[in-house]
Amino acid sequence: MTITPPALSVFETLESEVRSYCRGWPAVFDRARGARLTDEDGHEYLDFFAGAGSLNYGHNNPVLKRALLDHLERDGITHGLDMATTAKRTFLETFQNVILRPRDLPYKVMFPGPTGTNAVEAALKLARKVKGRESVVSFTNAFHGMSLGSLAVTGNAFKRAGAGIPLVHGTPMPFDNYLDGQTPDFLWFERLLEDEGSGLNKPAAVIVETVQGEGGINVARPEWLRALADLCRRRDMLLIVDDIQMGCGRTGAFFSFEEAGITPDIVTLSKSISGYGLPMSLCLFKPELDIWEPGEHNGTFRGNNPAFVTATAALEAYWTDGSSLEKQTRARGEQVEQALISITEENLVDVKEYRGHGLVWGLEFHDEHRAGAVARRAFELGLLIETSGPRSEVVKLLPPLTVTPEELDEGLRTLARAVHETAS
């Protein structure tokens, strides 16, 4: 397939230079269904990006679309702030019955605003309010959002520099395997906590991703997460799991921390919680932490009722039958892993490592510029993939959970071709 770059005049002349994804994918997209997008010229693309993880159930999922259209056609509430609405009640009841109760999770539910960074800001604010302390510990290569509080616990230097002011009250610690296994887990962290001369203010909380998506697909071991939860418990720190990209089934289970058998104090969700790409986020926390005053954290668009409708439809369609989607995701993940093993074996000189879990995978090259070249060639061949890592050195695979085995095989063959054709 030969793709001719479209005329992008209005985007180039009127839209801000801050735009990014469109630079790597110079097409004007017009329609989408399932795992495929179509541009204005009729070219079709297989989507292994899935809205940066906000489209776990694919584009325009017909079950979710029908629920949304029915809601709009009957003039259901669209904007509701934090008012009680039928759509919100139905979502809360479904979320409690389908997700929380079966997992014995006691969480209260907060609607902090429409985006993931809103949820992280609420989590950080609540942790500091509960503990009466300012410091929060995060991890190397973490990404938690682009607003100031979230940036303060984000590792990427480029993103942090955009703040324009000092980012304070956050301290980074080594993520799992950051030191290549040469140092026992949490040795440095615990030593700083117990040493009154370390200069580390006692943290209110620790915030962690179980799989660092933007950081390069770094997967934390279950035993590392359990040890972190134990450390937080012993040292009177709240544990916040940022499940914005890895939650809603991305790693298999609905919550990515389930495999580790831990119960975080606070959990943030966004991206695929609405199921349809509609803005929505949640901050979940144990009931004893719910010390908010009315209106102490709010936002105009935290009551996105169409998102409540599609979120409910997604839970009912994909999560009421036990573990079928989880099993399917793990099976698709094994399919991806086998393909990455083959690519690695065929490109031993070039590929540094592959890693992942469920349906999020990364392919890292020795040449840090190679991932970008592979992504560009993949686009030319009709496959959307992005890069991640501090230097964009990792090819990131994030297909919809509903991708078929045939679509997955097609995309993986395209990836293998892109890797082969960009070899020096």
Short mmCIF file of C-alpha atoms in Angstrom, two decimals:
data_model
loop_
_atom_site.label_atom_id
_atom_site.label_comp_id
_atom_site.label_asym_id
_atom_site.label_seq_id
_atom_site.Cartn_x
_atom_site.Cartn_y
_atom_site.Cartn_z
CA MET A 1 0.00 0.00 0.00
CA THR A 2 1.38 3.40 -1.02
CA ILE A 3 0.11 6.31 1.02
CA THR A 4 0.26 9.87 -0.25
CA PRO A 5 0.43 12.42 2.57
CA PRO A 6 -2.76 14.52 2.55
CA ALA A 7 -3.08 18.26 2.44
CA LEU A 8 -2.87 19.23 6.08
CA SER A 9 -3.05 22.98 5.62
CA VAL A 10 -5.57 23.89 8.33
CA PHE A 11 -3.84 21.62 10.85
CA GLU A 12 -0.46 23.12 10.07
CA THR A 13 -1.57 26.76 9.91
CA LEU A 14 -4.18 26.93 12.67
CA GLU A 15 -3.52 24.13 15.13
CA SER A 16 -0.79 24.53 17.75
CA GLU A 17 2.69 23.12 17.28
CA VAL A 18 2.04 21.01 20.39
CA ARG A 19 0.25 18.36 18.31
CA SER A 20 2.18 15.10 18.22
CA TYR A 21 0.53 11.87 17.09
CA CYS A 22 -0.59 13.38 13.82
CA ARG A 23 3.04 14.08 12.90
CA GLY A 24 3.85 10.38 12.89
CA TRP A 25 0.62 9.43 11.15
CA PRO A 26 0.14 11.96 8.33
CA ALA A 27 -3.40 10.99 7.36
CA VAL A 28 -6.84 12.49 7.88
CA PHE A 29 -8.85 9.74 9.53
CA ASP A 30 -12.54 9.60 8.78
CA ARG A 31 -14.12 6.35 10.02
CA ALA A 32 -13.30 3.53 12.40
CA ARG A 33 -14.74 0.18 13.45
CA GLY A 34 -13.25 -2.45 15.72
CA ALA A 35 -9.49 -2.61 15.20
CA ARG A 36 -9.46 -0.63 11.95
CA LEU A 37 -9.48 3.02 10.89
CA THR A 38 -10.08 4.44 7.41
CA ASP A 39 -8.75 7.76 6.15
CA GLU A 40 -10.43 10.22 3.81
CA ASP A 41 -8.75 8.61 0.79
CA GLY A 42 -10.10 5.17 1.66
CA HIS A 43 -6.85 3.69 3.00
CA GLU A 44 -7.42 1.25 5.84
CA TYR A 45 -5.17 0.94 8.87
CA LEU A 46 -4.96 -1.75 11.53
CA ASP A 47 -4.92 -0.03 14.91
CA PHE A 48 -2.41 -1.30 17.48
CA PHE A 49 -2.65 2.01 19.36
CA ALA A 50 -6.29 1.87 20.53
CA GLY A 51 -6.55 5.50 21.50
CA ALA A 52 -3.52 5.20 23.81
CA GLY A 53 -5.45 2.50 25.64
CA SER A 54 -8.82 4.24 25.77
CA LEU A 55 -10.40 1.87 23.22
CA ASN A 56 -9.94 -1.54 24.80
CA TYR A 57 -13.19 -2.68 23.17
CA GLY A 58 -12.35 -1.25 19.75
CA HIS A 59 -13.67 1.67 17.74
CA ASN A 60 -17.43 2.19 17.66
CA ASN A 61 -18.13 -1.06 19.46
CA PRO A 62 -21.68 -1.89 18.31
CA VAL A 63 -22.99 -2.90 21.75
CA LEU A 64 -21.71 0.29 23.37
CA LYS A 65 -22.81 2.43 20.43
CA ARG A 66 -26.36 1.10 20.63
CA ALA A 67 -26.56 1.92 24.35
CA LEU A 68 -25.22 5.43 23.69
CA LEU A 69 -27.62 6.11 20.83
CA ASP A 70 -30.59 4.87 22.86
CA HIS A 71 -29.62 7.23 25.68
CA LEU A 72 -29.28 10.23 23.36
CA GLU A 73 -32.44 9.45 21.40
CA ARG A 74 -34.56 9.49 24.56
CA ASP A 75 -33.02 12.83 25.58
CA GLY A 76 -31.12 11.30 28.47
CA ILE A 77 -28.98 13.61 30.59
CA THR A 78 -25.73 14.58 28.86
CA HIS A 79 -24.14 16.98 31.33
CA GLY A 80 -24.82 16.55 35.01
CA LEU A 81 -21.94 17.86 37.14
CA ASP A 82 -22.21 15.65 40.26
CA MET A 83 -25.99 15.61 40.31
CA ALA A 84 -27.76 12.29 40.81
CA THR A 85 -28.89 10.89 37.46
CA THR A 86 -30.32 7.63 36.22
CA ALA A 87 -27.21 6.92 34.16
CA LYS A 88 -24.87 7.54 37.09
CA ARG A 89 -26.92 5.34 39.43
CA THR A 90 -26.96 2.50 36.90
CA PHE A 91 -23.20 2.75 36.41
CA LEU A 92 -22.46 2.81 40.15
CA GLU A 93 -24.69 -0.18 40.82
CA THR A 94 -23.18 -2.13 37.93
CA PHE A 95 -19.61 -1.24 38.89
CA GLN A 96 -20.27 -2.34 42.46
CA ASN A 97 -21.98 -5.61 41.51
CA VAL A 98 -19.79 -6.62 38.58
CA ILE A 99 -16.34 -5.31 39.58
CA LEU A 100 -15.99 -4.40 43.24
CA ARG A 101 -18.02 -7.02 45.13
CA PRO A 102 -16.73 -10.09 43.27
CA ARG A 103 -13.18 -8.95 44.06
CA ASP A 104 -14.00 -8.04 47.67
CA LEU A 105 -12.83 -4.48 47.08
CA PRO A 106 -14.36 -2.00 49.54
CA TYR A 107 -13.76 1.18 47.56
CA LYS A 108 -15.74 4.39 47.53
CA VAL A 109 -16.06 5.91 44.05
CA MET A 110 -15.14 9.50 43.21
CA PHE A 111 -15.68 11.22 39.85
CA PRO A 112 -12.81 13.74 39.86
CA GLY A 113 -12.97 15.03 36.27
CA PRO A 114 -12.85 13.66 32.76
CA THR A 115 -9.18 12.72 32.36
CA GLY A 116 -6.57 10.49 33.94
CA THR A 117 -4.53 13.36 35.30
CA ASN A 118 -7.67 14.61 37.13
CA ALA A 119 -7.85 11.26 38.89
CA VAL A 120 -4.15 11.36 39.81
CA GLU A 121 -4.44 14.91 41.14
CA ALA A 122 -7.39 13.84 43.31
CA ALA A 123 -5.46 10.82 44.58
CA LEU A 124 -2.42 12.88 45.52
CA LYS A 125 -4.53 15.57 47.14
CA LEU A 126 -6.49 13.03 49.17
CA ALA A 127 -3.38 11.17 50.32
CA ARG A 128 -1.79 14.39 51.55
CA LYS A 129 -5.01 15.43 53.26
CA VAL A 130 -5.38 12.08 55.03
CA LYS A 131 -1.77 11.81 56.20
CA GLY A 132 -1.04 15.48 56.76
CA ARG A 133 2.21 15.21 54.83
CA GLU A 134 3.38 16.64 51.51
CA SER A 135 5.94 14.18 50.14
CA VAL A 136 4.94 11.48 47.64
CA VAL A 137 7.27 8.78 46.32
CA SER A 138 7.07 7.72 42.68
CA PHE A 139 9.33 5.57 40.50
CA THR A 140 11.89 5.96 37.76
CA ASN A 141 10.33 6.20 34.27
CA ALA A 142 6.86 6.74 35.74
CA PHE A 143 4.19 8.66 33.86
CA HIS A 144 1.12 9.93 35.70
CA GLY A 145 -0.17 12.89 33.67
CA MET A 146 0.57 16.37 32.39
CA SER A 147 -0.89 18.67 35.06
CA LEU A 148 1.49 19.98 37.70
CA GLY A 149 0.83 17.52 40.51
CA SER A 150 0.95 14.57 38.13
CA LEU A 151 4.11 15.88 36.47
CA ALA A 152 5.81 16.11 39.86
CA VAL A 153 5.55 12.31 40.14
CA THR A 154 6.42 11.69 36.47
CA GLY A 155 9.94 10.71 35.47
CA ASN A 156 10.27 11.82 31.85
CA ALA A 157 12.58 14.84 31.67
CA PHE A 158 11.02 16.25 28.47
CA LYS A 159 7.52 16.22 29.92
CA ARG A 160 8.66 17.60 33.28
CA ALA A 161 10.44 20.49 31.57
CA GLY A 162 7.15 21.64 30.09
CA ALA A 163 5.89 22.65 33.54
CA GLY A 164 7.95 25.84 33.51
CA ILE A 165 8.19 25.88 37.31
CA PRO A 166 9.91 23.70 39.92
CA LEU A 167 8.10 20.41 40.49
CA VAL A 168 8.26 19.71 44.19
CA HIS A 169 7.18 17.30 46.93
CA GLY A 170 7.93 14.22 44.84
CA THR A 171 10.85 11.79 45.25
CA PRO A 172 11.71 9.05 42.71
CA MET A 173 12.79 5.56 43.71
CA PRO A 174 14.06 2.70 41.48
CA PHE A 175 11.31 0.77 39.70
CA ASP A 176 11.48 -3.01 39.59
CA ASN A 177 14.71 -4.15 37.89
CA TYR A 178 15.87 -0.58 37.34
CA LEU A 179 19.21 -1.61 38.88
CA ASP A 180 19.33 -4.89 36.90
CA GLY A 181 18.80 -7.00 40.01
CA GLN A 182 22.12 -5.96 41.52
CA THR A 183 20.48 -4.40 44.58
CA PRO A 184 17.82 -6.02 46.79
CA ASP A 185 14.34 -4.61 46.28
CA PHE A 186 13.63 -1.42 48.25
CA LEU A 187 17.01 -1.46 50.03
CA TRP A 188 17.63 2.20 49.19
CA PHE A 189 14.02 3.25 49.83
CA GLU A 190 13.81 1.61 53.25
CA ARG A 191 17.24 2.88 54.29
CA LEU A 192 16.16 6.45 53.53
CA LEU A 193 12.96 5.97 55.52
CA GLU A 194 14.74 4.74 58.62
CA ASP A 195 17.63 7.22 58.53
CA GLU A 196 16.70 10.57 60.08
CA GLY A 197 19.66 12.10 58.28
CA SER A 198 18.59 10.98 54.80
CA GLY A 199 16.77 14.19 53.93
CA LEU A 200 13.64 12.32 52.82
CA ASN A 201 10.52 13.79 54.34
CA LYS A 202 8.18 11.03 55.47
CA PRO A 203 5.93 10.36 52.49
CA ALA A 204 2.17 10.51 52.56
CA ALA A 205 1.95 7.97 49.77
CA VAL A 206 3.66 5.95 47.09
CA ILE A 207 2.25 6.00 43.55
CA VAL A 208 3.06 3.20 41.09
CA GLU A 209 2.08 1.70 37.74
CA THR A 210 2.15 -2.09 37.65
CA VAL A 211 3.27 -1.82 34.02
CA GLN A 212 4.89 1.43 32.94
CA GLY A 213 3.31 2.10 29.57
CA GLU A 214 4.79 5.45 28.58
CA GLY A 215 8.00 4.59 30.44
CA GLY A 216 8.89 1.75 28.06
CA ILE A 217 6.65 -1.24 28.94
CA ASN A 218 8.42 -2.01 32.20
CA VAL A 219 6.56 -4.81 33.99
CA ALA A 220 6.67 -5.04 37.78
CA ARG A 221 6.85 -8.55 39.17
CA PRO A 222 3.98 -9.60 41.45
CA GLU A 223 6.43 -10.26 44.29
CA TRP A 224 7.85 -6.74 43.88
CA LEU A 225 4.37 -5.25 44.12
CA ARG A 226 3.59 -7.34 47.20
CA ALA A 227 6.81 -6.19 48.85
CA LEU A 228 5.92 -2.58 48.01
CA ALA A 229 2.46 -2.97 49.54
CA ASP A 230 4.04 -4.46 52.67
CA LEU A 231 6.55 -1.60 52.88
CA CYS A 232 3.76 0.97 52.63
CA ARG A 233 1.79 -0.80 55.35
CA ARG A 234 4.76 -1.01 57.71
CA ARG A 235 5.84 2.58 57.12
CA ASP A 236 2.38 4.19 57.31
CA MET A 237 2.28 5.30 53.68
CA LEU A 238 -0.74 5.02 51.40
CA LEU A 239 -0.32 2.92 48.27
CA ILE A 240 -1.75 4.47 45.09
CA VAL A 241 -1.93 2.28 41.98
CA ASP A 242 -2.26 4.27 38.76
CA ASP A 243 -4.31 1.88 36.62
CA ILE A 244 -5.28 4.45 34.03
CA GLN A 245 -3.73 2.65 31.05
CA MET A 246 -3.28 -0.86 32.41
CA GLY A 247 -6.68 -1.23 34.07
CA CYS A 248 -9.99 -2.28 32.49
CA GLY A 249 -8.52 -5.59 31.36
CA ARG A 250 -5.37 -4.51 29.54
CA THR A 251 -3.15 -6.99 31.42
CA GLY A 252 -5.85 -9.65 31.68
CA ALA A 253 -7.72 -9.09 34.97
CA PHE A 254 -9.90 -6.00 35.26
CA PHE A 255 -7.40 -4.37 37.63
CA SER A 256 -3.75 -4.89 36.79
CA PHE A 257 -2.83 -5.38 40.46
CA GLU A 258 -5.10 -8.41 40.94
CA GLU A 259 -2.40 -10.89 39.94
CA ALA A 260 -0.19 -9.62 42.76
CA GLY A 261 -2.97 -10.16 45.31
CA ILE A 262 -2.73 -6.66 46.78
CA THR A 263 -5.42 -4.15 47.71
CA PRO A 264 -4.14 -0.59 47.13
CA ASP A 265 -5.44 2.20 49.33
CA ILE A 266 -6.24 4.34 46.28
CA VAL A 267 -6.69 3.39 42.61
CA THR A 268 -7.02 5.67 39.59
CA LEU A 269 -8.89 4.64 36.43
CA SER A 270 -9.57 6.46 33.18
CA LYS A 271 -8.97 5.75 29.47
CA SER A 272 -11.06 2.60 28.86
CA ILE A 273 -13.41 2.91 31.82
CA SER A 274 -15.99 4.54 29.52
CA GLY A 275 -15.28 1.85 26.94
CA TYR A 276 -16.05 4.11 24.02
CA GLY A 277 -13.33 6.73 24.17
CA LEU A 278 -15.57 9.19 26.01
CA PRO A 279 -13.81 11.24 28.72
CA MET A 280 -14.26 9.70 32.15
CA SER A 281 -12.09 8.94 35.16
CA LEU A 282 -12.49 7.45 38.62
CA CYS A 283 -10.59 7.74 41.85
CA LEU A 284 -11.29 4.75 44.10
CA PHE A 285 -10.30 4.63 47.74
CA LYS A 286 -10.94 2.78 50.97
CA PRO A 287 -13.95 4.17 52.89
CA GLU A 288 -11.91 5.36 55.87
CA LEU A 289 -10.01 7.71 53.55
CA ASP A 290 -13.16 9.52 52.42
CA ILE A 291 -12.59 12.70 54.42
CA TRP A 292 -13.43 15.14 51.63
CA GLU A 293 -15.54 18.18 52.38
CA PRO A 294 -18.38 18.71 49.87
CA GLY A 295 -17.00 20.48 46.80
CA GLU A 296 -13.39 20.33 48.02
CA HIS A 297 -12.40 18.73 44.72
CA ASN A 298 -14.72 19.24 41.79
CA GLY A 299 -14.94 19.88 38.06
CA THR A 300 -17.53 20.95 35.53
CA PHE A 301 -17.31 17.81 33.37
CA ARG A 302 -17.03 15.10 36.01
CA GLY A 303 -20.63 14.06 35.32
CA ASN A 304 -20.28 12.84 31.72
CA ASN A 305 -23.51 10.83 31.53
CA PRO A 306 -22.96 9.41 28.02
CA ALA A 307 -19.72 7.94 29.40
CA PHE A 308 -21.64 6.40 32.30
CA VAL A 309 -23.94 4.75 29.76
CA THR A 310 -21.17 3.23 27.65
CA ALA A 311 -19.18 2.24 30.75
CA THR A 312 -22.19 0.33 32.06
CA ALA A 313 -22.69 -1.35 28.69
CA ALA A 314 -19.01 -2.37 28.60
CA LEU A 315 -19.16 -3.90 32.08
CA GLU A 316 -22.34 -5.81 31.26
CA ALA A 317 -21.06 -7.03 27.89
CA TYR A 318 -17.52 -8.03 28.84
CA TRP A 319 -17.22 -8.52 32.61
CA THR A 320 -20.37 -10.25 33.87
CA ASP A 321 -19.38 -13.72 32.63
CA GLY A 322 -16.42 -14.27 34.88
CA SER A 323 -13.04 -14.48 33.20
CA SER A 324 -13.72 -15.08 29.49
CA LEU A 325 -12.27 -11.75 28.36
CA GLU A 326 -9.36 -12.21 30.75
CA LYS A 327 -8.61 -15.63 29.27
CA GLN A 328 -8.93 -14.27 25.75
CA THR A 329 -6.56 -11.40 26.53
CA ARG A 330 -3.97 -13.78 27.93
CA ALA A 331 -4.29 -16.01 24.87
CA ARG A 332 -3.86 -13.03 22.54
CA GLY A 333 -0.87 -11.98 24.65
CA GLU A 334 0.75 -15.38 24.11
CA GLN A 335 0.19 -14.92 20.38
CA VAL A 336 1.99 -11.57 20.52
CA GLU A 337 4.83 -13.02 22.58
CA GLN A 338 5.44 -15.84 20.12
CA ALA A 339 5.62 -13.34 17.26
CA LEU A 340 8.06 -11.14 19.20
CA ILE A 341 10.22 -14.18 19.94
CA SER A 342 10.42 -14.87 16.21
CA ILE A 343 11.22 -11.23 15.40
CA THR A 344 13.94 -11.23 18.06
CA GLU A 345 15.48 -14.48 16.80
CA GLU A 346 15.53 -13.14 13.24
CA ASN A 347 17.06 -9.80 14.32
CA LEU A 348 19.42 -10.77 17.13
CA VAL A 349 21.87 -7.99 16.29
CA ASP A 350 19.20 -5.29 16.38
CA VAL A 351 16.66 -6.26 19.07
CA LYS A 352 17.68 -5.65 22.66
CA GLU A 353 14.62 -7.05 24.43
CA TYR A 354 10.89 -7.69 24.19
CA ARG A 355 8.63 -7.49 27.24
CA GLY A 356 5.00 -7.18 28.16
CA HIS A 357 1.94 -8.63 29.83
CA GLY A 358 -1.56 -9.34 28.56
CA LEU A 359 -2.08 -7.14 25.52
CA VAL A 360 0.58 -4.52 26.15
CA TRP A 361 4.01 -5.28 24.70
CA GLY A 362 7.21 -3.49 23.87
CA LEU A 363 10.10 -4.21 21.51
CA GLU A 364 13.34 -2.42 22.38
CA PHE A 365 16.26 -1.98 20.01
CA HIS A 366 19.95 -1.39 20.70
CA ASP A 367 19.77 1.64 18.40
CA GLU A 368 17.40 4.01 20.20
CA HIS A 369 16.38 5.63 16.89
CA ARG A 370 15.26 2.35 15.39
CA ALA A 371 11.84 2.23 17.12
CA GLY A 372 10.80 5.46 15.44
CA ALA A 373 11.87 4.15 12.03
CA VAL A 374 9.92 0.93 12.59
CA ALA A 375 6.80 2.88 13.60
CA ARG A 376 7.07 5.08 10.50
CA ARG A 377 7.48 2.09 8.18
CA ALA A 378 4.61 0.28 9.90
CA PHE A 379 2.36 3.27 9.20
CA GLU A 380 3.35 3.19 5.54
CA LEU A 381 2.34 -0.48 5.54
CA GLY A 382 -1.01 0.27 7.18
CA LEU A 383 -0.33 -0.38 10.88
CA LEU A 384 -0.60 2.18 13.68
CA ILE A 385 1.92 1.66 16.49
CA GLU A 386 3.55 4.19 18.77
CA THR A 387 6.85 4.38 20.60
CA SER A 388 7.49 4.73 24.32
CA GLY A 389 10.35 4.97 26.77
CA PRO A 390 12.38 8.00 27.88
CA ARG A 391 14.02 8.26 24.44
CA SER A 392 11.16 6.72 22.41
CA GLU A 393 13.38 3.67 22.03
CA VAL A 394 10.62 1.06 22.45
CA VAL A 395 7.98 0.04 19.90
CA LYS A 396 4.72 -0.21 21.84
CA LEU A 397 1.92 -2.60 20.93
CA LEU A 398 -1.50 -1.77 22.37
CA PRO A 399 -4.19 -3.43 20.23
CA PRO A 400 -7.85 -3.52 21.29
CA LEU A 401 -8.69 -6.41 23.60
CA THR A 402 -11.35 -7.40 21.08
CA VAL A 403 -8.86 -7.82 18.23
CA THR A 404 -9.33 -11.12 16.41
CA PRO A 405 -6.54 -13.69 16.11
CA GLU A 406 -6.46 -13.02 12.37
CA GLU A 407 -6.13 -9.25 12.83
CA LEU A 408 -3.45 -9.79 15.44
CA ASP A 409 -1.53 -12.07 13.11
CA GLU A 410 -1.84 -9.53 10.28
CA GLY A 411 -0.52 -6.73 12.45
CA LEU A 412 2.35 -8.81 13.81
CA ARG A 413 3.38 -9.82 10.30
CA THR A 414 3.36 -6.14 9.33
CA LEU A 415 5.51 -5.33 12.36
CA ALA A 416 7.99 -8.06 11.41
CA ARG A 417 8.18 -6.64 7.89
CA ALA A 418 8.74 -3.11 9.24
CA VAL A 419 11.55 -4.36 11.47
CA HIS A 420 13.16 -6.22 8.55
CA GLU A 421 12.85 -3.32 6.12
CA THR A 422 14.38 -0.77 8.52
CA ALA A 423 17.47 -2.88 9.21
CA SER A 424 20.68 -1.07 8.37
#
